[in-house]
XYZ file of C-alpha atoms in Angstrom:
670
model
C -19.568 3.719 -7.427
C -20.221 7.288 -5.641
C -17.244 9.183 -6.296
C -17.659 11.430 -3.273
C -18.037 8.092 -0.912
C -14.992 6.954 -2.471
C -12.768 9.554 -2.190
C -13.866 10.033 1.336
C -12.786 6.361 2.116
C -9.543 6.649 0.316
C -8.373 9.979 2.013
C -9.362 7.970 5.393
C -7.609 4.909 4.514
C -4.159 6.667 3.357
C -4.451 9.074 6.266
C -4.508 5.941 8.470
C -1.802 4.357 6.696
C 0.424 7.748 6.903
C 0.115 7.495 10.438
C 1.355 4.348 10.920
C 4.063 4.669 8.304
C 5.348 8.500 9.384
C 4.046 8.636 13.313
C 4.214 4.944 14.606
C 7.036 3.816 12.522
C 4.582 0.284 12.234
C 3.405 0.075 8.425
C 0.348 -2.183 8.154
C 0.315 -2.328 4.099
C 3.148 -2.793 1.572
C 4.729 0.078 -0.376
C 3.001 -1.284 -3.388
C -0.336 -1.455 -2.177
C -0.215 2.129 -0.431
C 0.785 3.519 -3.871
C -2.408 2.062 -5.252
C -4.588 3.315 -3.059
C -2.863 6.962 -3.784
C -2.829 6.668 -7.195
C -6.855 5.794 -6.979
C -7.039 8.897 -5.062
C -5.472 10.746 -7.749
C -7.415 9.569 -10.721
C -10.605 10.371 -8.849
C -9.808 13.888 -7.721
C -8.749 14.601 -11.238
C -11.897 13.615 -12.221
C -13.927 15.547 -9.995
C -11.916 18.626 -9.326
C -14.615 20.222 -7.186
C -14.407 17.327 -4.531
C -10.494 18.192 -4.108
C -9.824 19.382 -0.489
C -6.428 21.192 0.910
C -6.052 18.506 3.393
C -6.095 15.329 0.971
C -3.098 13.185 1.334
C -2.412 14.088 -2.529
C -2.055 17.716 -1.542
C 1.054 16.794 0.865
C 3.570 14.152 1.416
C 3.847 12.316 4.719
C 2.125 12.807 7.906
C 1.521 15.836 10.292
C 4.478 16.004 12.536
C 4.021 14.738 16.172
C 3.107 17.104 19.096
C 5.869 16.183 21.171
C 8.284 17.798 18.984
C 8.857 21.225 18.095
C 7.502 22.068 14.421
C 10.018 23.440 11.984
C 8.575 24.751 8.609
C 9.859 23.718 5.290
C 10.351 26.404 2.636
C 10.584 25.184 0.252
C 8.478 22.100 0.819
C 10.139 18.658 0.891
C 8.349 17.005 -1.744
C 7.480 13.258 -2.364
C 8.198 11.359 -5.919
C 5.622 9.910 -8.366
C 6.348 6.343 -8.910
C 6.990 4.429 -12.251
C 6.524 0.719 -11.603
C 7.473 -0.569 -15.169
C 9.316 0.565 -18.521
C 6.331 1.691 -20.088
C 5.509 4.063 -17.088
C 9.289 5.292 -16.963
C 8.598 6.106 -21.112
C 5.577 7.921 -20.142
C 7.816 10.263 -17.316
C 10.433 10.858 -20.057
C 7.562 11.838 -22.958
C 6.031 14.340 -20.813
C 9.120 15.901 -19.790
C 10.471 16.150 -23.316
C 7.272 17.215 -24.411
C 7.011 20.299 -21.842
C 10.332 21.333 -22.041
C 10.053 20.801 -26.165
C 13.171 18.612 -26.200
C 13.824 15.122 -27.981
C 16.270 14.002 -25.383
C 17.046 14.807 -21.809
C 19.989 14.242 -19.402
C 19.292 12.650 -15.782
C 21.036 11.976 -12.793
C 20.440 8.595 -11.197
C 20.338 7.536 -7.363
C 19.873 4.767 -5.481
C 16.259 5.135 -3.850
C 17.104 4.440 -0.147
C 14.644 3.064 2.295
C 15.168 5.592 5.243
C 13.537 8.767 6.687
C 13.862 12.080 4.748
C 15.342 14.714 6.908
C 16.704 18.572 6.612
C 19.673 19.915 8.037
C 20.780 23.615 8.492
C 24.257 24.966 8.743
C 24.653 28.465 9.870
C 28.284 30.098 9.118
C 29.325 26.294 9.023
C 27.622 25.227 12.153
C 24.920 22.479 12.325
C 22.380 24.272 14.447
C 18.961 22.321 13.043
C 17.495 19.030 11.999
C 13.961 17.993 11.175
C 11.961 15.296 9.757
C 9.870 15.809 6.373
C 6.403 15.803 8.493
C 3.671 16.581 6.191
C 6.287 18.467 3.674
C 5.521 21.350 4.726
C 5.865 21.039 8.453
C 8.291 19.029 10.391
C 9.520 17.856 13.698
C 12.489 19.366 15.365
C 14.604 16.777 15.844
C 17.904 18.520 16.015
C 19.227 16.874 19.269
C 18.822 13.407 17.612
C 20.518 14.648 14.002
C 23.458 15.886 16.393
C 24.171 12.033 17.155
C 24.475 10.909 13.561
C 28.473 10.019 13.241
C 28.617 10.236 9.386
C 27.367 14.106 9.522
C 29.743 16.914 10.096
C 28.861 19.317 13.217
C 31.300 22.070 11.678
C 31.815 22.870 7.809
C 34.536 24.734 6.253
C 35.856 26.309 3.392
C 32.832 27.944 0.679
C 30.410 25.859 2.852
C 31.124 26.921 5.987
C 31.001 30.586 4.612
C 27.244 30.378 3.574
C 25.119 32.498 5.948
C 22.615 29.531 5.988
C 23.237 26.339 4.058
C 20.120 23.590 3.969
C 20.490 20.378 2.684
C 18.048 17.431 2.583
C 18.892 13.785 2.699
C 17.794 10.288 3.576
C 18.601 8.574 7.323
C 19.052 5.128 7.306
C 20.511 1.813 8.895
C 22.789 -0.204 7.084
C 22.082 -4.073 6.590
C 24.780 -5.695 9.027
C 23.951 -2.995 11.713
C 20.154 -3.738 11.829
C 21.006 -7.203 12.017
C 22.866 -6.812 15.210
C 20.527 -4.265 16.570
C 17.652 -6.894 16.159
C 19.818 -9.608 17.787
C 20.716 -7.385 20.732
C 17.065 -6.430 21.281
C 16.298 -10.177 20.861
C 18.585 -10.929 24.070
C 17.081 -7.961 25.914
C 13.605 -9.511 25.408
C 12.457 -6.377 23.603
C 10.216 -6.036 20.652
C 12.243 -6.637 16.968
C 12.288 -3.962 14.282
C 10.301 -4.956 11.245
C 12.720 -3.517 8.912
C 15.855 -1.078 8.523
C 13.499 1.579 7.679
C 11.233 1.240 10.785
C 14.332 0.944 12.837
C 15.705 4.360 11.794
C 12.795 6.436 11.983
C 11.880 4.925 15.478
C 15.408 5.718 16.330
C 15.823 9.294 15.161
C 12.383 10.131 16.534
C 12.999 9.401 20.153
C 12.410 12.099 22.755
C 15.543 10.908 24.658
C 18.399 11.881 22.342
C 20.878 9.147 24.313
C 18.592 6.423 22.666
C 19.302 8.027 19.054
C 23.153 8.030 19.733
C 23.284 3.860 20.669
C 21.696 3.408 17.534
C 23.700 2.572 14.073
C 22.079 5.788 12.240
C 23.644 6.849 8.897
C 22.782 9.771 6.293
C 23.403 10.894 2.888
C 22.428 13.758 1.711
C 21.415 14.717 -1.929
C 19.851 17.917 -2.310
C 20.929 21.828 -1.511
C 17.834 23.710 -0.886
C 19.363 27.033 0.319
C 22.519 28.599 0.760
C 23.849 27.945 -2.795
C 22.643 27.430 -6.214
C 23.919 25.123 -8.866
C 23.862 24.973 -12.781
C 23.442 20.913 -12.715
C 22.532 18.441 -10.062
C 25.889 16.630 -10.588
C 27.682 19.903 -9.599
C 25.742 20.251 -6.591
C 26.476 16.496 -5.328
C 30.317 16.882 -6.368
C 30.207 20.210 -4.475
C 28.813 18.572 -1.419
C 30.978 15.395 -1.355
C 34.134 18.030 -1.870
C 33.251 19.522 1.357
C 33.243 16.456 3.153
C 29.333 16.077 3.339
C 28.216 12.397 3.123
C 26.973 11.715 -0.499
C 26.191 8.029 -1.772
C 29.022 7.602 -4.128
C 26.615 5.395 -6.177
C 25.104 7.354 -8.663
C 25.005 7.823 -12.924
C 24.902 10.364 -15.134
C 22.540 9.403 -18.037
C 22.466 11.377 -21.350
C 19.273 9.539 -22.544
C 16.964 7.107 -21.339
C 18.297 3.844 -22.620
C 21.187 4.584 -20.394
C 18.891 5.308 -17.381
C 17.302 1.667 -17.927
C 21.115 0.146 -18.116
C 21.994 1.796 -14.776
C 18.297 0.520 -13.458
C 19.380 -3.033 -14.661
C 23.030 -2.730 -13.126
C 21.631 -1.763 -9.600
C 19.018 -4.201 -9.555
C 21.452 -7.306 -10.045
C 24.005 -5.513 -7.040
C 20.672 -4.576 -5.038
C 21.295 -7.795 -2.792
C 25.094 -7.214 -2.249
C 24.995 -3.354 -1.410
C 25.134 -2.847 2.365
C 21.718 -0.866 2.491
C 18.226 -1.317 1.516
C 16.697 0.401 -1.313
C 13.513 0.024 -3.209
C 14.205 1.728 -6.527
C 16.068 4.222 -8.318
C 15.546 8.054 -8.239
C 15.824 9.966 -11.491
C 16.260 13.288 -11.822
C 16.496 15.951 -14.501
C 20.282 17.142 -14.152
C 19.924 20.789 -15.554
C 18.783 23.482 -12.880
C 16.903 25.840 -15.522
C 15.118 23.120 -16.659
C 13.962 21.760 -13.519
C 12.475 25.123 -12.737
C 10.417 25.659 -16.413
C 9.232 22.315 -15.200
C 8.048 23.061 -11.814
C 5.782 20.885 -9.338
C 2.310 19.188 -9.867
C 0.696 18.920 -6.453
C 3.100 17.256 -3.920
C 5.491 16.035 -6.753
C 8.208 17.749 -8.747
C 7.532 17.085 -12.547
C 11.368 16.716 -12.843
C 11.668 13.608 -11.142
C 10.401 10.334 -10.473
C 10.960 7.137 -8.527
C 11.781 3.889 -10.532
C 10.595 1.124 -8.341
C 12.169 -2.174 -8.547
C 9.989 -5.313 -8.690
C 9.108 -7.442 -6.078
C 12.401 -9.173 -4.253
C 12.587 -12.858 -4.204
C 14.518 -14.853 -1.507
C 15.472 -18.340 -0.617
C 14.533 -19.861 2.738
C 13.562 -23.172 4.393
C 10.192 -24.500 4.893
C 10.432 -25.753 8.693
C 6.572 -26.771 8.643
C 3.420 -26.709 7.502
C 0.537 -25.712 9.300
C -3.373 -24.269 8.956
C -5.179 -21.440 10.171
C -9.013 -21.563 10.433
C -10.819 -18.745 8.713
C -14.316 -17.132 9.567
C -16.171 -19.903 7.140
C -14.248 -22.649 8.682
C -11.951 -23.166 5.784
C -8.373 -24.556 6.702
C -5.676 -22.467 4.955
C -2.338 -23.827 4.800
C 0.674 -21.722 5.520
C 4.452 -22.239 5.770
C 6.555 -21.748 8.887
C 9.681 -20.715 7.505
C 13.569 -20.365 8.682
C 13.064 -16.195 9.302
C 14.577 -14.215 6.563
C 14.542 -10.380 5.396
C 12.423 -9.980 2.194
C 11.709 -6.556 0.769
C 13.032 -5.031 4.093
C 11.095 -7.297 6.730
C 11.912 -10.246 8.479
C 9.689 -12.783 7.369
C 8.967 -16.235 9.368
C 5.719 -17.368 7.468
C 4.251 -17.330 4.194
C 0.687 -18.114 2.713
C 0.261 -21.421 0.482
C -3.137 -20.264 -0.157
C -5.361 -23.554 -0.571
C -4.868 -27.441 -0.953
C -4.783 -27.153 -5.159
C -2.264 -24.412 -4.976
C -0.095 -26.269 -2.491
C -0.295 -29.712 -4.657
C 0.492 -27.454 -8.032
C 3.579 -26.207 -6.781
C 4.305 -29.601 -4.275
C 5.575 -27.558 -1.391
C 6.877 -30.035 1.301
C 8.228 -29.569 4.592
C 11.936 -29.636 4.353
C 11.844 -27.770 1.317
C 13.918 -25.131 0.397
C 11.639 -22.722 -1.580
C 11.645 -18.644 -3.355
C 9.469 -16.626 -1.134
C 8.303 -13.375 -2.626
C 6.586 -9.944 -0.861
C 4.993 -7.829 -3.430
C 1.599 -6.153 -2.627
C 0.447 -8.499 -0.023
C 1.101 -7.856 3.777
C 1.458 -11.519 4.017
C 4.218 -13.039 1.652
C 3.855 -15.897 -0.586
C 6.064 -19.189 -1.467
C 6.638 -18.966 -5.251
C 8.180 -22.184 -5.866
C 10.311 -25.180 -4.289
C 13.996 -25.331 -5.169
C 13.765 -29.148 -6.507
C 17.613 -29.330 -6.865
C 18.254 -28.850 -3.063
C 15.816 -31.685 -2.402
C 17.502 -34.316 -0.107
C 14.906 -37.060 0.157
C 14.114 -36.009 3.619
C 10.997 -33.726 2.607
C 7.809 -34.717 3.577
C 4.414 -34.127 1.919
C 1.753 -32.172 3.721
C -1.217 -33.712 4.695
C -4.393 -31.886 5.888
C -5.704 -32.618 9.521
C -8.555 -34.454 9.740
C -9.623 -32.670 12.892
C -9.819 -28.814 13.808
C -6.593 -27.678 15.240
C -9.029 -24.895 16.992
C -11.839 -27.039 18.426
C -10.979 -30.752 17.274
C -14.375 -31.018 15.670
C -14.339 -33.350 12.427
C -12.929 -31.722 9.082
C -14.989 -32.255 6.113
C -12.421 -33.630 3.718
C -13.753 -32.629 0.408
C -14.307 -28.616 1.915
C -11.895 -28.728 4.100
C -13.872 -26.831 6.264
C -14.114 -27.037 10.243
C -17.527 -28.595 11.120
C -17.362 -27.062 14.821
C -20.841 -25.067 15.268
C -18.942 -22.849 18.363
C -14.954 -23.268 16.428
C -13.070 -20.263 18.569
C -10.852 -19.921 15.616
C -13.650 -19.313 13.237
C -15.447 -17.013 15.504
C -12.139 -14.883 16.209
C -11.690 -14.516 12.684
C -15.280 -13.417 11.934
C -14.702 -11.145 14.896
C -11.538 -9.713 13.479
C -13.145 -9.463 9.862
C -16.357 -7.574 11.624
C -13.994 -4.976 13.084
C -11.852 -4.622 10.253
C -10.963 -1.182 8.484
C -13.549 -1.846 5.615
C -16.002 -3.148 7.474
C -16.862 -1.930 10.990
C -13.643 -0.010 11.605
C -13.222 -0.611 15.251
C -9.616 0.340 15.971
C -7.802 -1.687 18.319
C -9.719 -4.810 17.695
C -6.754 -6.519 16.307
C -6.492 -10.389 15.707
C -4.393 -10.630 19.185
C -7.176 -8.746 21.015
C -10.367 -10.626 19.263
C -8.396 -13.982 20.490
C -8.158 -12.704 23.857
C -11.683 -11.461 24.350
C -12.825 -14.812 22.543
C -10.550 -16.990 24.959
C -11.624 -14.871 28.263
C -15.447 -16.084 27.588
C -16.659 -12.168 27.064
C -17.562 -12.546 23.349
C -19.438 -15.710 22.487
C -21.393 -14.063 19.586
C -20.247 -11.119 17.651
C -23.079 -8.958 19.204
C -21.032 -9.400 22.598
C -18.743 -6.959 21.400
C -21.452 -4.323 21.944
C -21.913 -5.225 25.378
C -18.515 -5.126 26.735
C -17.653 -2.466 29.655
C -14.693 -0.784 31.373
C -14.292 -3.268 34.062
C -14.263 -6.428 31.971
C -11.704 -5.004 29.830
C -9.564 -3.976 32.857
C -9.536 -7.504 33.871
C -7.952 -8.654 30.870
C -3.904 -9.220 30.751
C -1.948 -6.053 29.247
C -5.210 -4.150 28.840
C -4.467 -0.607 30.599
C -7.278 2.205 30.993
C -6.258 4.266 27.874
C -6.576 1.216 25.951
C -9.949 0.335 27.362
C -11.284 3.601 26.973
C -9.926 3.818 23.168
C -11.563 0.424 22.563
C -15.065 1.124 23.817
C -15.200 4.611 22.369
C -14.088 2.967 18.660
C -16.757 0.169 19.361
C -19.415 2.744 20.095
C -18.588 4.842 16.792
C -18.872 1.981 14.693
C -22.711 1.845 15.465
C -22.692 4.675 12.809
C -21.082 2.856 9.852
C -22.681 2.737 6.656
C -25.230 -0.273 5.726
C -22.844 -1.328 2.938
C -19.960 -1.747 5.491
C -22.406 -3.603 7.904
C -23.438 -5.918 4.991
C -19.610 -6.557 4.339
C -18.915 -7.049 7.871
C -21.289 -9.833 8.399
C -18.957 -12.326 6.249
C -21.322 -13.339 3.847
C -19.568 -15.911 1.635
C -18.696 -14.372 -1.692
C -20.081 -10.733 -0.750
C -16.858 -8.475 -0.888
C -17.016 -4.862 -0.776
C -18.342 -3.941 -3.734
C -20.978 -6.492 -3.859
C -22.068 -5.233 -0.347
C -22.017 -1.481 -1.930
C -24.498 -2.863 -4.546
C -26.586 -5.027 -2.477
C -27.005 -1.728 -0.064
C -27.781 0.576 -3.068
C -30.656 -1.565 -4.230
C -32.329 -2.781 -0.835
C -31.552 0.228 1.395
C -32.269 -1.654 4.613
C -31.522 -4.946 6.361
C -35.082 -6.562 6.450
C -35.431 -5.921 2.488
C -31.992 -7.726 1.758
C -32.943 -10.605 4.338
C -36.383 -11.091 2.339
C -34.776 -10.860 -0.919
C -35.631 -13.532 -3.585
C -33.419 -15.275 -6.003
C -35.074 -13.862 -8.490
C -34.718 -9.881 -7.227
C -30.888 -10.896 -6.512
C -30.061 -11.986 -9.957
C -31.648 -9.454 -11.690
C -29.251 -7.079 -10.014
C -26.090 -6.281 -11.995
C -22.869 -8.366 -11.215
C -24.492 -10.627 -9.288
C -24.832 -14.076 -10.626
C -26.766 -17.412 -9.479
C -23.654 -18.486 -7.364
C -23.425 -15.428 -5.110
C -27.010 -15.195 -5.083
C -27.327 -18.451 -3.402
C -24.725 -17.694 -1.215
C -26.612 -14.755 0.045
C -29.926 -16.828 0.466
C -27.980 -19.597 2.360
C -26.515 -16.981 4.625
C -30.052 -15.098 5.897
C -32.011 -18.676 5.740
C -30.216 -19.291 8.583
C -31.789 -18.963 11.957
C -28.660 -17.846 13.958
C -27.366 -15.493 11.094
C -30.783 -13.450 10.935
C -30.879 -13.569 14.847
C -27.319 -11.922 14.735
C -28.618 -8.952 12.389
C -31.504 -8.546 14.685
C -29.366 -8.450 17.840
C -26.810 -6.170 16.181
C -29.558 -3.764 15.365
C -31.105 -3.621 18.717
C -27.415 -3.326 19.886
C -27.909 0.256 18.568
C -26.446 -0.398 14.986
C -27.870 2.411 12.978
C -26.984 3.748 9.164
C -26.658 7.339 8.108
C -28.774 8.085 5.026
C -26.780 7.774 1.825
C -27.457 8.516 -1.975
C -26.655 5.717 -4.395
C -25.933 5.896 -7.962
C -27.031 4.017 -10.923
C -24.570 1.780 -12.776
C -24.369 0.404 -16.676
C -25.677 -2.795 -17.118
C -24.466 -3.417 -20.549
C -21.980 -2.266 -22.765
C -19.420 -3.826 -25.217
C -16.958 -2.278 -22.951
C -17.631 -4.800 -20.023
C -15.150 -7.290 -19.287
C -12.417 -5.935 -21.795
C -9.388 -4.925 -20.690
C -8.269 -1.723 -22.520
C -4.877 0.522 -22.717
C -4.874 4.246 -23.264
C -1.877 5.666 -24.840
C -1.537 9.241 -26.233
C -3.477 12.472 -25.958
C -6.986 12.332 -27.112
C -8.930 15.639 -28.456
C -12.463 15.153 -26.822
C -11.632 14.222 -23.556
C -8.586 13.485 -21.009
C -7.161 10.025 -20.466
C -8.634 10.106 -17.023
C -11.451 10.966 -18.318
C -11.631 8.102 -20.552
C -10.725 5.675 -18.232
C -13.595 6.906 -15.559
C -16.084 6.278 -18.612
C -14.724 2.941 -19.598
C -14.616 1.785 -15.982
C -18.303 3.165 -15.585
C -19.288 0.544 -18.274
C -17.527 -2.360 -16.586
C -14.210 -2.358 -18.553
C -10.637 -2.374 -17.126
C -8.100 0.146 -18.173
C -4.512 -1.474 -17.277
C -1.378 0.342 -17.207
C 1.014 -1.689 -19.264
C 0.551 -3.321 -22.988
C 0.607 -7.245 -22.719
C -0.738 -10.379 -24.932
C -3.997 -10.380 -22.411
C -5.116 -6.624 -23.681
C -8.105 -6.712 -25.711
C -7.762 -3.044 -27.209
C -5.190 -0.251 -27.062
C -6.669 3.090 -27.814
C -4.078 5.179 -29.494
C -4.396 8.987 -29.470
C -2.019 11.623 -30.760
C 1.610 11.423 -29.826
C 1.061 7.656 -28.751
C 4.382 6.219 -28.324
C 5.972 2.934 -26.522
C 2.684 1.481 -25.780
C 1.745 1.740 -29.313
C 4.772 0.033 -30.810
C 4.477 -2.602 -28.475
C 0.736 -3.300 -29.058
C 1.779 -3.215 -33.092
C 4.436 -5.843 -32.137
C 1.769 -8.153 -30.673
C -0.720 -7.837 -32.857
C -3.263 -6.301 -30.492
C -6.390 -4.856 -31.754
C -5.943 -0.940 -32.077
C -9.031 1.981 -31.729
C -9.192 5.624 -32.420
C -10.885 8.112 -30.537
C -13.778 8.288 -32.671
C -14.054 4.327 -32.720
C -13.732 4.482 -28.541
C -16.619 7.507 -28.280
C -18.936 5.046 -30.384
C -18.456 2.415 -28.024
C -19.200 4.373 -25.142
C -22.331 5.873 -26.808
C -23.532 2.523 -27.271
C -23.599 1.886 -23.539
C -27.160 3.168 -22.133
C -27.650 3.838 -18.426
C -30.017 1.381 -16.734
C -31.276 1.084 -13.326
C -29.535 -1.177 -10.840
C -32.835 -3.157 -10.650
C -34.708 -4.560 -13.797
C -38.380 -3.021 -13.687
């Protein structure tokens, strides 16, 4: 892995998703997927501090404010929170806090983590005079006119609060579940597009240029912080003071004297999650004492004194109204369920993947079944299991079609693949994959656009995308002048993508992003790759006989070789890249390893990097599937759990011996 390239790629992807989440209010990935990208970037930047930059997503939260709004500077900055996804990570947060403060136990304030839009509001002598969004944490958007439409936010304060020369408060604007359903029902009747979830509805409503639209939306706000104007000895005092002065505060909060009480409240809140009137995705845990907060300070864009303890994936019940199949780029038919629409994890879900025939049979999902649906980590939710107790006998097992639903060609009964040589669904899926973010990155080439280009006859082969012109695109329905220009610019820009992305974009079976990077590192150009022999391929680290066979079969097809030649002739050229050698042997390869405690000779981040360079996998939590647990000094909960499970323990010296026993070798055997 070239850290420079990977860091650049992660920053690009995170900036893109920040823009979709904060500016367009239309996210493409789940919060968990985003968090994992950000964690990887934070890890790499710690390992390679010379690659850190001021504009990195790790340096500031959110996204730049829109130009349509005035700008508001945040001082102090509006920081985002680090996340904890399980008990072990929460324990690590608590241990860090206690260690830094030299205390054995810390008192925390726990509040529900609402899924809305972070805002700052300012009062001058009790009069509400300004409202702004978080933006990138340092600079937000001036949305004062929209903030003034919030019904539960006082426009005038009295008493001690009204006497403050400047009182700056921070909070979260949201839409309650019932109001969200009414809003979408109204939009449906008017033929307007529905909001994906309450968070998007709240963000889109509050960031309208016409404040009258904001006033029509059922927006609410809960405040949780006093940024300027008055100081307090504790966070609990702060919340009570705001509440006593008529400011909207979430009444659901808990004072925990120790970590065990935090866990108890978390579990209680998790059980109440479905019955609460608003969406939330976890618990915010804050050190209560103001003095201790000041001692802890901040780390990058996150305060050291707070963490967001995320809830696990949400599961709900709904009805399978039908089961259909989609046709992928290799012709494989994949079953999916059409569901009675239901809210899952803050999004309205009407379809879910059933993965493949084996998984469908294993779970025994039938048309007419009531099922559990989960949405976690993946954009497309999945059906977990049928609720057998609710079966009436009218449920119908699904049978794969004998003909492709797209081109009516025969379906191979063994492989469940469409045999049609010119199947429109396959071509559409190939084109979508070719232009996807991690392939040729052609912005604007979404699934619907791919289908439109193919059904119109403008694209009959992948290479046709590079022959499109302005007049052709303008003739398509719902295609404006700016959209045409943007798409053509994105297509032209894609001609300069790296070789690894091009290899991945070709859609060779079993060749993912990592394998594509390895192939690019070894062969350096497409001609060498297309001429590669089985022996050459199988001697490459991490490419086995099966993957080698898929590569050989792909390039043995005349059409596939011709497509590469035509794409290169269309102007695709690859920038010069430098590739790094990779480990070819190590006793760490394939091992699942957990690091706990502090190491003397290296940081835990450095240890993780060295393990992963040698083919090992560093895991966040301890389970029975872990091979080794490396215990450093002051190891805590993870070490206790490892001992209870009887896992093999290593000390730092044993880890170093394993690291030193893995010599570097070139990617290709000489």
